[in-house]
mmCIF file of C-alpha atoms in Angstrom:
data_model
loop_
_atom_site.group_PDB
_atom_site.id
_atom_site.type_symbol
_atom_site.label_atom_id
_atom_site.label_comp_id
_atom_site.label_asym_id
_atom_site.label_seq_id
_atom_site.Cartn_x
_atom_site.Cartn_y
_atom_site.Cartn_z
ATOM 1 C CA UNK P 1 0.000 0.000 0.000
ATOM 2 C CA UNK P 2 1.622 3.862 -0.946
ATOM 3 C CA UNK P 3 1.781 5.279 2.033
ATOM 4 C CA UNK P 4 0.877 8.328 0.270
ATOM 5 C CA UNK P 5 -2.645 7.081 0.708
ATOM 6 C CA UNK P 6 -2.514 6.723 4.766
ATOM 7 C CA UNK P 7 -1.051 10.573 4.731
ATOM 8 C CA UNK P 8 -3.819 11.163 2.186
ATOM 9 C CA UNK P 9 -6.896 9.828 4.780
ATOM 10 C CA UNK P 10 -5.016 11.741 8.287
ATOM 11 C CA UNK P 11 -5.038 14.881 6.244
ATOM 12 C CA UNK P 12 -8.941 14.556 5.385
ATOM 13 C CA UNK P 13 -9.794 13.463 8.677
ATOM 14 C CA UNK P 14 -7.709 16.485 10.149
ATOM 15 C CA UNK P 15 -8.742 19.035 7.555
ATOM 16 C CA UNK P 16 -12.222 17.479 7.947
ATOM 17 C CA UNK P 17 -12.092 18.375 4.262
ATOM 18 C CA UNK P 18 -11.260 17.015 1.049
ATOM 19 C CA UNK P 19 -10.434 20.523 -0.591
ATOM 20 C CA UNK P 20 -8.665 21.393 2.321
ATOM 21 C CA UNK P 21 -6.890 18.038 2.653
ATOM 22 C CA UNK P 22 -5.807 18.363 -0.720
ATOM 23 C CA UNK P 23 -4.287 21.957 -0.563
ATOM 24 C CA UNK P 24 -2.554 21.093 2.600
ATOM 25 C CA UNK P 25 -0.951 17.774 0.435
ATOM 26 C CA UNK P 26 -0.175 20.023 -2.336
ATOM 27 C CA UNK P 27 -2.537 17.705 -4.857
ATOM 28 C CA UNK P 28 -6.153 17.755 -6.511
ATOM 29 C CA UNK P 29 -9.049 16.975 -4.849
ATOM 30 C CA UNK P 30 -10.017 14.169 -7.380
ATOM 31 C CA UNK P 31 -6.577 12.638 -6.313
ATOM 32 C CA UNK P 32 -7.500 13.024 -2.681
ATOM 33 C CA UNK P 33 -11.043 11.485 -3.450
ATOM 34 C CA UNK P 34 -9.618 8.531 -5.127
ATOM 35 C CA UNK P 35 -7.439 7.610 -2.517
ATOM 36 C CA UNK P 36 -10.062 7.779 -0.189
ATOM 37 C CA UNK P 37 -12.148 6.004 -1.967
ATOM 38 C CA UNK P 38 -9.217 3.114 -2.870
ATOM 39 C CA UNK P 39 -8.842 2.606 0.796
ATOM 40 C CA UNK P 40 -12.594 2.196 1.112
ATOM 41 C CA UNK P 41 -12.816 -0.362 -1.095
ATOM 42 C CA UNK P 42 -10.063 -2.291 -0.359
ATOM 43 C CA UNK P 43 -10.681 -2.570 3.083
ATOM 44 C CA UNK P 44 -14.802 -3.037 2.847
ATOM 45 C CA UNK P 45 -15.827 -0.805 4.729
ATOM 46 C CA UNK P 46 -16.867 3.092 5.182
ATOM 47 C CA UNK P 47 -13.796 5.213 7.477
ATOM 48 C CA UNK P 48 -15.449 8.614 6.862
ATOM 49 C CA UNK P 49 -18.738 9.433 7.648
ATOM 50 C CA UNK P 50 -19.898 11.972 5.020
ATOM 51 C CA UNK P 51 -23.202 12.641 6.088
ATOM 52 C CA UNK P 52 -22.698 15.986 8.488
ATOM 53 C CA UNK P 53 -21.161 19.667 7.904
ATOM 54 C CA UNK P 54 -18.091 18.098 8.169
ATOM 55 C CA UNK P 55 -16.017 15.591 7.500
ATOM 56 C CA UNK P 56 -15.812 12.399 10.525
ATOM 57 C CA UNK P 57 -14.280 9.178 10.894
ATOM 58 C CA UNK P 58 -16.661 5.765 11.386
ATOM 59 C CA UNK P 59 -15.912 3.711 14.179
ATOM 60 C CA UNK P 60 -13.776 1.812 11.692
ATOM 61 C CA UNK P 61 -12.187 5.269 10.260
ATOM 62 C CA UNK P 62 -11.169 6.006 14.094
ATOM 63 C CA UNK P 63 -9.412 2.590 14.558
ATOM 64 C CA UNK P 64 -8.024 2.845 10.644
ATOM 65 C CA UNK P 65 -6.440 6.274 11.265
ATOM 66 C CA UNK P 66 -4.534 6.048 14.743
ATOM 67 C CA UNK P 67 -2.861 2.724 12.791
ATOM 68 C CA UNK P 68 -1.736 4.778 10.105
ATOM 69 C CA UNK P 69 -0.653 7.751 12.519
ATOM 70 C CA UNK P 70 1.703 5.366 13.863
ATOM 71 C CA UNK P 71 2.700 4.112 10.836
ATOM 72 C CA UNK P 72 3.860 7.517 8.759
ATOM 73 C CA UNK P 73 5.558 8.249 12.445
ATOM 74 C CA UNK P 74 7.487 4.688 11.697
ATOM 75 C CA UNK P 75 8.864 5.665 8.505
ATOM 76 C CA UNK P 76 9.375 9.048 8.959
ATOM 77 C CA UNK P 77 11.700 8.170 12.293
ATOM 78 C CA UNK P 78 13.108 5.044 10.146
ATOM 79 C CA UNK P 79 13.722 7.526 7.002
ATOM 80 C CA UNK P 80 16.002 9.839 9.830
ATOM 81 C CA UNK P 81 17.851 6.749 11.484
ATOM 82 C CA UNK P 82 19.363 5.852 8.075
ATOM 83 C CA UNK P 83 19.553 9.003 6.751
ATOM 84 C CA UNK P 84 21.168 10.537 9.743
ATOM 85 C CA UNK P 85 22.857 7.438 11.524
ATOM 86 C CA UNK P 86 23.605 7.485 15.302
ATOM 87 C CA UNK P 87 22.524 11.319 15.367
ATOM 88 C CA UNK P 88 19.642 12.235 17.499
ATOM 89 C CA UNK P 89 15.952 11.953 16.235
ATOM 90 C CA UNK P 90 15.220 15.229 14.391
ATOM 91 C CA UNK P 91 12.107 17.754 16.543
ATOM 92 C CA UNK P 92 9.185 18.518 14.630
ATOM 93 C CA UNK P 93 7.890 21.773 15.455
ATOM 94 C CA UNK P 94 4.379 22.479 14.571
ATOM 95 C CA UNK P 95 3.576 26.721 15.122
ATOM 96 C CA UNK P 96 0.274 28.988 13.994
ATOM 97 C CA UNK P 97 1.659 31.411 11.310
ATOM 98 C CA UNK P 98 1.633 34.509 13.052
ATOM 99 C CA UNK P 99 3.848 33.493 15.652
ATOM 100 C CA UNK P 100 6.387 31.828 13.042
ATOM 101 C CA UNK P 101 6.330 34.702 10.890
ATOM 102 C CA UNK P 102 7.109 36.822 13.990
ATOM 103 C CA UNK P 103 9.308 34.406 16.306
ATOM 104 C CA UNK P 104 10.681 31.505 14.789
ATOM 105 C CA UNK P 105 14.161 32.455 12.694
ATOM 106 C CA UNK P 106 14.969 34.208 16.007
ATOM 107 C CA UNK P 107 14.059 31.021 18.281
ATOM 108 C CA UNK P 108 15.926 28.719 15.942
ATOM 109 C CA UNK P 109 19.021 30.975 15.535
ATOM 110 C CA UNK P 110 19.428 30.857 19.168
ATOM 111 C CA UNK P 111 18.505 27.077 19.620
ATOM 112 C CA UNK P 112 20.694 26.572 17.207
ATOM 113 C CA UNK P 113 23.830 28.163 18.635
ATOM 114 C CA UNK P 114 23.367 26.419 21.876
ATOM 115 C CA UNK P 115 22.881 23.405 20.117
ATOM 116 C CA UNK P 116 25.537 22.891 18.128
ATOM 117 C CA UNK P 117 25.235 19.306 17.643
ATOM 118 C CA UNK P 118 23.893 19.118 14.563
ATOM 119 C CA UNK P 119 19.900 18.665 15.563
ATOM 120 C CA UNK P 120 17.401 18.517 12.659
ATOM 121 C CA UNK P 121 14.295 20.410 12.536
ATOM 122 C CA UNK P 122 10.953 20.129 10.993
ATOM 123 C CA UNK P 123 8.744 23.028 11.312
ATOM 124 C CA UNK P 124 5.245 23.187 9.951
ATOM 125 C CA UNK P 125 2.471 26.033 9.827
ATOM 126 C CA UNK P 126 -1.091 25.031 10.747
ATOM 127 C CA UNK P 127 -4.085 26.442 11.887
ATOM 128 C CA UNK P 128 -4.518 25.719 15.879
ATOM 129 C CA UNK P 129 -6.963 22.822 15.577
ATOM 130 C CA UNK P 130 -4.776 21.129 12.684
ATOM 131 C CA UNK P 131 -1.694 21.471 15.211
ATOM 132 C CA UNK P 132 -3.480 20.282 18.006
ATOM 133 C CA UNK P 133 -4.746 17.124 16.455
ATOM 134 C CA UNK P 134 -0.996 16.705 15.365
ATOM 135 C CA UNK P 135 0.502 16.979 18.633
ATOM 136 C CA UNK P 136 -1.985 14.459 20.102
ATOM 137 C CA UNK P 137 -1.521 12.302 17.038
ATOM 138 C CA UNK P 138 2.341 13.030 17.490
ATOM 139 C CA UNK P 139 3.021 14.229 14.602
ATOM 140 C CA UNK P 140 4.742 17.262 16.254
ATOM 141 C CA UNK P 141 6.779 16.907 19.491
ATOM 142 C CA UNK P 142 6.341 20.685 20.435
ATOM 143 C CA UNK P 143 3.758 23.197 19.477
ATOM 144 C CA UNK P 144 2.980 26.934 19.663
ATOM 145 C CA UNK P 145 -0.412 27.752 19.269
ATOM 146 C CA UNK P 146 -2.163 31.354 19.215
ATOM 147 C CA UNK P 147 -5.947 30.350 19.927
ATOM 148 C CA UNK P 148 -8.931 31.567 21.356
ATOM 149 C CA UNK P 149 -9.737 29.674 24.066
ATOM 150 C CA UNK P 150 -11.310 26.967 23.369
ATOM 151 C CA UNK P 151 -8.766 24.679 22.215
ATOM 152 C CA UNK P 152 -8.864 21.177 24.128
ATOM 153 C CA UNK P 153 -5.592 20.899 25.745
ATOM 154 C CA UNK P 154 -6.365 18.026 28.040
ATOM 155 C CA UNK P 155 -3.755 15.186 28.599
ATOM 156 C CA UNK P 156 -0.848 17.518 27.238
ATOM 157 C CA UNK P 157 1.464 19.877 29.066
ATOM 158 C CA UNK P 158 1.386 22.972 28.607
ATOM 159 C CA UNK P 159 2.779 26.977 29.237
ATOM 160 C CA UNK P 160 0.858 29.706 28.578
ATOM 161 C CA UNK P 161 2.954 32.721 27.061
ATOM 162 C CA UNK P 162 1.729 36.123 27.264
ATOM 163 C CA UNK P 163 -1.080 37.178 25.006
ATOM 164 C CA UNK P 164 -0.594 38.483 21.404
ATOM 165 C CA UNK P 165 -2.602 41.525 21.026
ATOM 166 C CA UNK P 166 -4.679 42.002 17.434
ATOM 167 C CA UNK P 167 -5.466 45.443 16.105
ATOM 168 C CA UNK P 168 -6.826 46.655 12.988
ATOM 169 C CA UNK P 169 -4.646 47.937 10.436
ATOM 170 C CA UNK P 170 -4.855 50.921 7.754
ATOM 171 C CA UNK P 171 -2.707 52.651 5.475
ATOM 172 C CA UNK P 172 -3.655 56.299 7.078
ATOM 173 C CA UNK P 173 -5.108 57.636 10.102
ATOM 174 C CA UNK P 174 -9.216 57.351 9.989
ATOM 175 C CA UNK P 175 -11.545 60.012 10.700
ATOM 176 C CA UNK P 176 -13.756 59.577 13.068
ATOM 177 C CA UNK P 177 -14.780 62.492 12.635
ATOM 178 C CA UNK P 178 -16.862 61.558 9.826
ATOM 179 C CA UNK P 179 -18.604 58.431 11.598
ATOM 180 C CA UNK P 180 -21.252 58.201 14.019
ATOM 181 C CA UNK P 181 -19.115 55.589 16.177
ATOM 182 C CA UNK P 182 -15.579 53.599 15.477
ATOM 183 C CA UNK P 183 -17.578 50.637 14.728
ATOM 184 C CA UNK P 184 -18.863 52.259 11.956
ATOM 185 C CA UNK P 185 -16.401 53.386 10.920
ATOM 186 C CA UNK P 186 -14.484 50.413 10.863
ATOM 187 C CA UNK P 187 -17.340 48.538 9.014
ATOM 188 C CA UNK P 188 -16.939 51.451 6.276
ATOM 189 C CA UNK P 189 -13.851 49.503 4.946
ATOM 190 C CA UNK P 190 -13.380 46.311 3.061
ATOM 191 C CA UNK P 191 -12.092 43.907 5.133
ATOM 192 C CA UNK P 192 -8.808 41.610 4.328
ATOM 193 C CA UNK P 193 -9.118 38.526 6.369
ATOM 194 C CA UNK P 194 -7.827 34.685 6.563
ATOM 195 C CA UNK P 195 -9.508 31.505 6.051
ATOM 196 C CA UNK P 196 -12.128 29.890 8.299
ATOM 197 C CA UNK P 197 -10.130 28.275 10.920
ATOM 198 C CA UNK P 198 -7.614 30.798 11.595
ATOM 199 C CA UNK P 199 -7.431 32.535 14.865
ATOM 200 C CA UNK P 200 -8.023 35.555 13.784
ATOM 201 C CA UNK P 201 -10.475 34.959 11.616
ATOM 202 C CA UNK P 202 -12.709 33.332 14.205
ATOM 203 C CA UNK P 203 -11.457 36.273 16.478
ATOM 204 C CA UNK P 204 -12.727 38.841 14.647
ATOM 205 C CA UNK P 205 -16.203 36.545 13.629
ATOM 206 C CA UNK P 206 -16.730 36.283 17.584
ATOM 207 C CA UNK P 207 -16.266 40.073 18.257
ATOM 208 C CA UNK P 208 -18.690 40.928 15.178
ATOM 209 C CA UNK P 209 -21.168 38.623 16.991
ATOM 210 C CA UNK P 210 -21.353 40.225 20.141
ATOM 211 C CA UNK P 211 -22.677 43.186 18.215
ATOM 212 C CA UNK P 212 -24.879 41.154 16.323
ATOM 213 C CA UNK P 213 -22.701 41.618 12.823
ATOM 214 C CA UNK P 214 -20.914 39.624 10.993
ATOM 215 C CA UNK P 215 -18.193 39.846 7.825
ATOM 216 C CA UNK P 216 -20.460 40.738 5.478
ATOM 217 C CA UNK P 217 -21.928 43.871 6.662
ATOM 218 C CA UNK P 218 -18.459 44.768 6.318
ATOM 219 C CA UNK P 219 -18.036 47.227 2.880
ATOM 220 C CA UNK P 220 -16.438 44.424 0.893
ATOM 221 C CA UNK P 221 -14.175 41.191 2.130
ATOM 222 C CA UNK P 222 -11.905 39.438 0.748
ATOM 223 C CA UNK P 223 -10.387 36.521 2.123
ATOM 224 C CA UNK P 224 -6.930 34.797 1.484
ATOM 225 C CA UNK P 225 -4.553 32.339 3.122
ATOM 226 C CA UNK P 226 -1.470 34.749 3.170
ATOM 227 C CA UNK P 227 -0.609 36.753 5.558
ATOM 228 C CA UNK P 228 2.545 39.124 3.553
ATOM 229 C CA UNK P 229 -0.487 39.366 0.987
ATOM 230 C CA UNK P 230 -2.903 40.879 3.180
ATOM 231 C CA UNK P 231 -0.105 43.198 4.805
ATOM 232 C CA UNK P 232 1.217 44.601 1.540
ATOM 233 C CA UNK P 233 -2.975 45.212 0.333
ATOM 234 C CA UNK P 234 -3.435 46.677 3.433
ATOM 235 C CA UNK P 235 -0.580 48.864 2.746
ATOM 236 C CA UNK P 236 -1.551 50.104 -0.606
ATOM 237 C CA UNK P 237 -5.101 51.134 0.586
ATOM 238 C CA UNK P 238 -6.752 48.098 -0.198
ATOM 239 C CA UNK P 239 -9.059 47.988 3.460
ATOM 240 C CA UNK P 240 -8.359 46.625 6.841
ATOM 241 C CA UNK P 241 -6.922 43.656 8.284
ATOM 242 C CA UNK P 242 -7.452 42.549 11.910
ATOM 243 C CA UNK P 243 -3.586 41.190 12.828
ATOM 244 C CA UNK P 244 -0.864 40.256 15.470
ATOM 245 C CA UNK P 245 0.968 43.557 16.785
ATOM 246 C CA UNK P 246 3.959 41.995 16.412
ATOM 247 C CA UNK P 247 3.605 41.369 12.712
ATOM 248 C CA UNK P 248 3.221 44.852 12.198
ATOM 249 C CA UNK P 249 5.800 46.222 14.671
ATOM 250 C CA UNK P 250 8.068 47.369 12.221
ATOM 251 C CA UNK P 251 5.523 49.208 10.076
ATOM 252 C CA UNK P 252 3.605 50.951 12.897
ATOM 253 C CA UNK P 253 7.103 52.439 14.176
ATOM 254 C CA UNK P 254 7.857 53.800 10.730
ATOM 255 C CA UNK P 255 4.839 55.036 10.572
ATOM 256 C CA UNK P 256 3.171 52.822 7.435
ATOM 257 C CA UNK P 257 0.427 51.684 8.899
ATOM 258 C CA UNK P 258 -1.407 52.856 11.576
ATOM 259 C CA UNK P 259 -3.675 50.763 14.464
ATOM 260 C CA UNK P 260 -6.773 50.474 15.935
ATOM 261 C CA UNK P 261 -8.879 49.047 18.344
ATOM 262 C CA UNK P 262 -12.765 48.912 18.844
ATOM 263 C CA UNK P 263 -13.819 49.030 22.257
ATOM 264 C CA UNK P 264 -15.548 46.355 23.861
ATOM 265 C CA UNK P 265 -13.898 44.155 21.483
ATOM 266 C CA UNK P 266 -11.341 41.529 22.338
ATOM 267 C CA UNK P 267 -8.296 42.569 21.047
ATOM 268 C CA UNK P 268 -6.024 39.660 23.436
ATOM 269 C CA UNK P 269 -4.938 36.260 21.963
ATOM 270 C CA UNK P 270 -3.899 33.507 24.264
ATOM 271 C CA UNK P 271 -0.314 31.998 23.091
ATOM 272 C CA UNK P 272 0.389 28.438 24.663
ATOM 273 C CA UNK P 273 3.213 26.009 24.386
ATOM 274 C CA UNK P 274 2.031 22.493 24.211
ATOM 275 C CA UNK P 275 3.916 19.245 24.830
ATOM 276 C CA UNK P 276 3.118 15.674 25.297
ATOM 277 C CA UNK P 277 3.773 14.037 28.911
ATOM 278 C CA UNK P 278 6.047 11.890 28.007
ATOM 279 C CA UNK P 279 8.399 14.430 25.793
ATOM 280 C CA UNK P 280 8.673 16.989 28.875
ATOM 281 C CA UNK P 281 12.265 15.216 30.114
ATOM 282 C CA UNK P 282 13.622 15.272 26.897
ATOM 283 C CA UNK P 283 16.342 17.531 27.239
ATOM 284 C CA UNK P 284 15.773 18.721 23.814
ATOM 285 C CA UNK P 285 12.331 19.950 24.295
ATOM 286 C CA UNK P 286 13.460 21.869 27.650
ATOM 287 C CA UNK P 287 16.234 23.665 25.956
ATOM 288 C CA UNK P 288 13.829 24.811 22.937
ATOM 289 C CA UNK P 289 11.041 25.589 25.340
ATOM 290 C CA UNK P 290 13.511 28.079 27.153
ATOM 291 C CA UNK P 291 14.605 29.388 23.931
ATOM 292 C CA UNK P 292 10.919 30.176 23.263
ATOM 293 C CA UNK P 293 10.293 31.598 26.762
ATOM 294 C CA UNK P 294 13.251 34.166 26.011
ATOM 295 C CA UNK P 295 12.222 35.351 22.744
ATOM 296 C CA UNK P 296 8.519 36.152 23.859
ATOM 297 C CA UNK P 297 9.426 38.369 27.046
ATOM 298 C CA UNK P 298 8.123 35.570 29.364
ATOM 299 C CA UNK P 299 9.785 37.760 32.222
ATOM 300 C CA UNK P 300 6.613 40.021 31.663
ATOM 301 C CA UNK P 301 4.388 37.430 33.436
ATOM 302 C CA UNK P 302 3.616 37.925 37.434
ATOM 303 C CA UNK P 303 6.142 35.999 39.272
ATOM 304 C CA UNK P 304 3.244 33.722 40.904
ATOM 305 C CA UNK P 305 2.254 32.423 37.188
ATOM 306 C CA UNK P 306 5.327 31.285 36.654
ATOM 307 C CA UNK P 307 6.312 29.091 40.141
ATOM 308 C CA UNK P 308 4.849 26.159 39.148
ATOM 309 C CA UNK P 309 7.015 26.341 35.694
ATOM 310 C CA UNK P 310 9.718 26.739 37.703
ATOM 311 C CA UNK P 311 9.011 23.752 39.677
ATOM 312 C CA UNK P 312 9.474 21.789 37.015
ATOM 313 C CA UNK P 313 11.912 23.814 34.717
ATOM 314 C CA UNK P 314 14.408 25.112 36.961
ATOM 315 C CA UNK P 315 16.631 25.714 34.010
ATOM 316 C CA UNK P 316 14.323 28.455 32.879
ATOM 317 C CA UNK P 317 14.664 30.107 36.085
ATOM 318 C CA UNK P 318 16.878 32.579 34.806
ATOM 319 C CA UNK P 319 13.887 33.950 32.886
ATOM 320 C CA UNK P 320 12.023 34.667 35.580
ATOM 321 C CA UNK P 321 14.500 37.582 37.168
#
């Protein structure tokens, strides 16, 4: 059996998707359907239940796809022992976008002059629920995840890093002046946003709802999976875009762009570091996770948030003064 095909099923039953699957796999949906539907019938038996919103496995599917989780897991560790012989198992680093775009050369700069024993990397950008499932499926061995709050982090360690604050973002300074309220003002632009599943997509979809709006009463919207894209439209005059701070840093302090925030809206994104139990020892892992801790300002955090990380990290201790 290609094994092609078990990758093919974990990224539908991830992605609860086959067009999403089959962007994240970097093939056509057809192909994605096919192999689906190969598995299917070679094995007898439905493993996705098709019938909701989205996409499920059967009872069968459930069983089907933690085998073949452990499986791609075999070969990809089998691929590294003969590829990389006697060295140490590479650490696969899963990470929302916003915080790689904004954190992660730095973090693996560092790591990697500390580290100077030739460790090898994979890092991957998903969307928080994709990276979750992965870490539980252990597909990553560490993950940093900007969320909202309602990610299920049960049965996994975790740190919680300070929040990212989101603002609006425009090309030049609005005027209110003009506007009965900032919310109508801000609803007076189009609006550049990401894909469903995104943080801040579903962050900005939850603050519309508390005032009983929602994307579209927005002027215009369009959506896209990039965040440099939606900076540089944003830029040239294009609308609005609800972002990290700390994507924008440098282009606020030059004056660029200019933020904004609505009040009553929430404008704070929870960060979290999330490992499983039985990687927290591995002194890999702890020398990463205080690389991380450094590069976000951890040292920001009230000293009674972080004793019980120091309990268990004394290494990061340093951090803390």
């Amino acid at each position: 059996m290609d094994i092609e095909y078990l990758r093919t099923i974990i990224a539908v039953l991830r992605e609860k998707s086959f067009s999403k699957a089959a962007v994240s796999l970097n093939v056509t949906q057809s192909a994605v359907s096919h192999r689906v539907r190969f598995l299917e019938d070679s094995f007898g038996c439905r493993l996705i239940d098709r019938s909701g919103a989205e996409l499920i496995p059967t009872d069968m599917g459930l069983r089907f796809l933690k085998k073949a989780e452990r499986i791609v897991q075999l070969e990809e560790d089998l691929i590294q022992d003969v590829a990389h012989p006697g060295a140490d198992l590479k650490l696969s680093i899963g990470s929302t976008v916003a915080f790689a775009v904004s954190h992660m050369s730095k973090i693996m700069n560092t790591f990697l002059l500390s580290n100077s024993d030739g460790a090898n990397f994979k890092i991957l950008v998903q969307h928080p629920k994709a990276l979750l499932d992965g870490l539980k499926g252990g597909l990553f061995d560490i993950t940093v995840i900007e969320h909202n709050g309602n990610l299920d982090f049960r049965g996994l360690k975790t740190f919680e890093l300070p929040d990212d604050e989101m603002i609006f973002i425009i090309n030049a300074k609005p005027d209110l002046a003009r506007y009965n309220s900032p919310l109508s003002w801000l609803l007076d632009n189009r609006i550049i946003t990401r894909v469903e599943g995104c943080s801040c997509r579903d962050m900005l979809s939850e603050n519309l709802r508390k005032c009983s709006l929602q994307l579209n009463d927005f002027r215009g919207v369009i959506v896209c999976d990039d965040l440099k894209f939606m900076i540089e439209s944003v830029l040239a005059g294009q609308g609005v875009a609800f972002v990290s701070k700390a994507l924008v840093k440098a282009h606020l302090e030059k004056g660029l762009l200019h933020e904004y925030c609505i009040e009553g809206f929430n404008h704070l994104r929870k960060m979290t570091v999330a490992i499983k139990q039985e990687k927290i020892n591995d002194e890999k892992i702890r020398s990463l996770l205080g690389t991380i801790v450094d590069m976000v300002n951890v040292t920001a955090l009230l000293p009674l948030l972080w004793l019980p990380l120091l309990q268990e990290y004394e290494h990061l201790a340093p951090f803390a003064v």
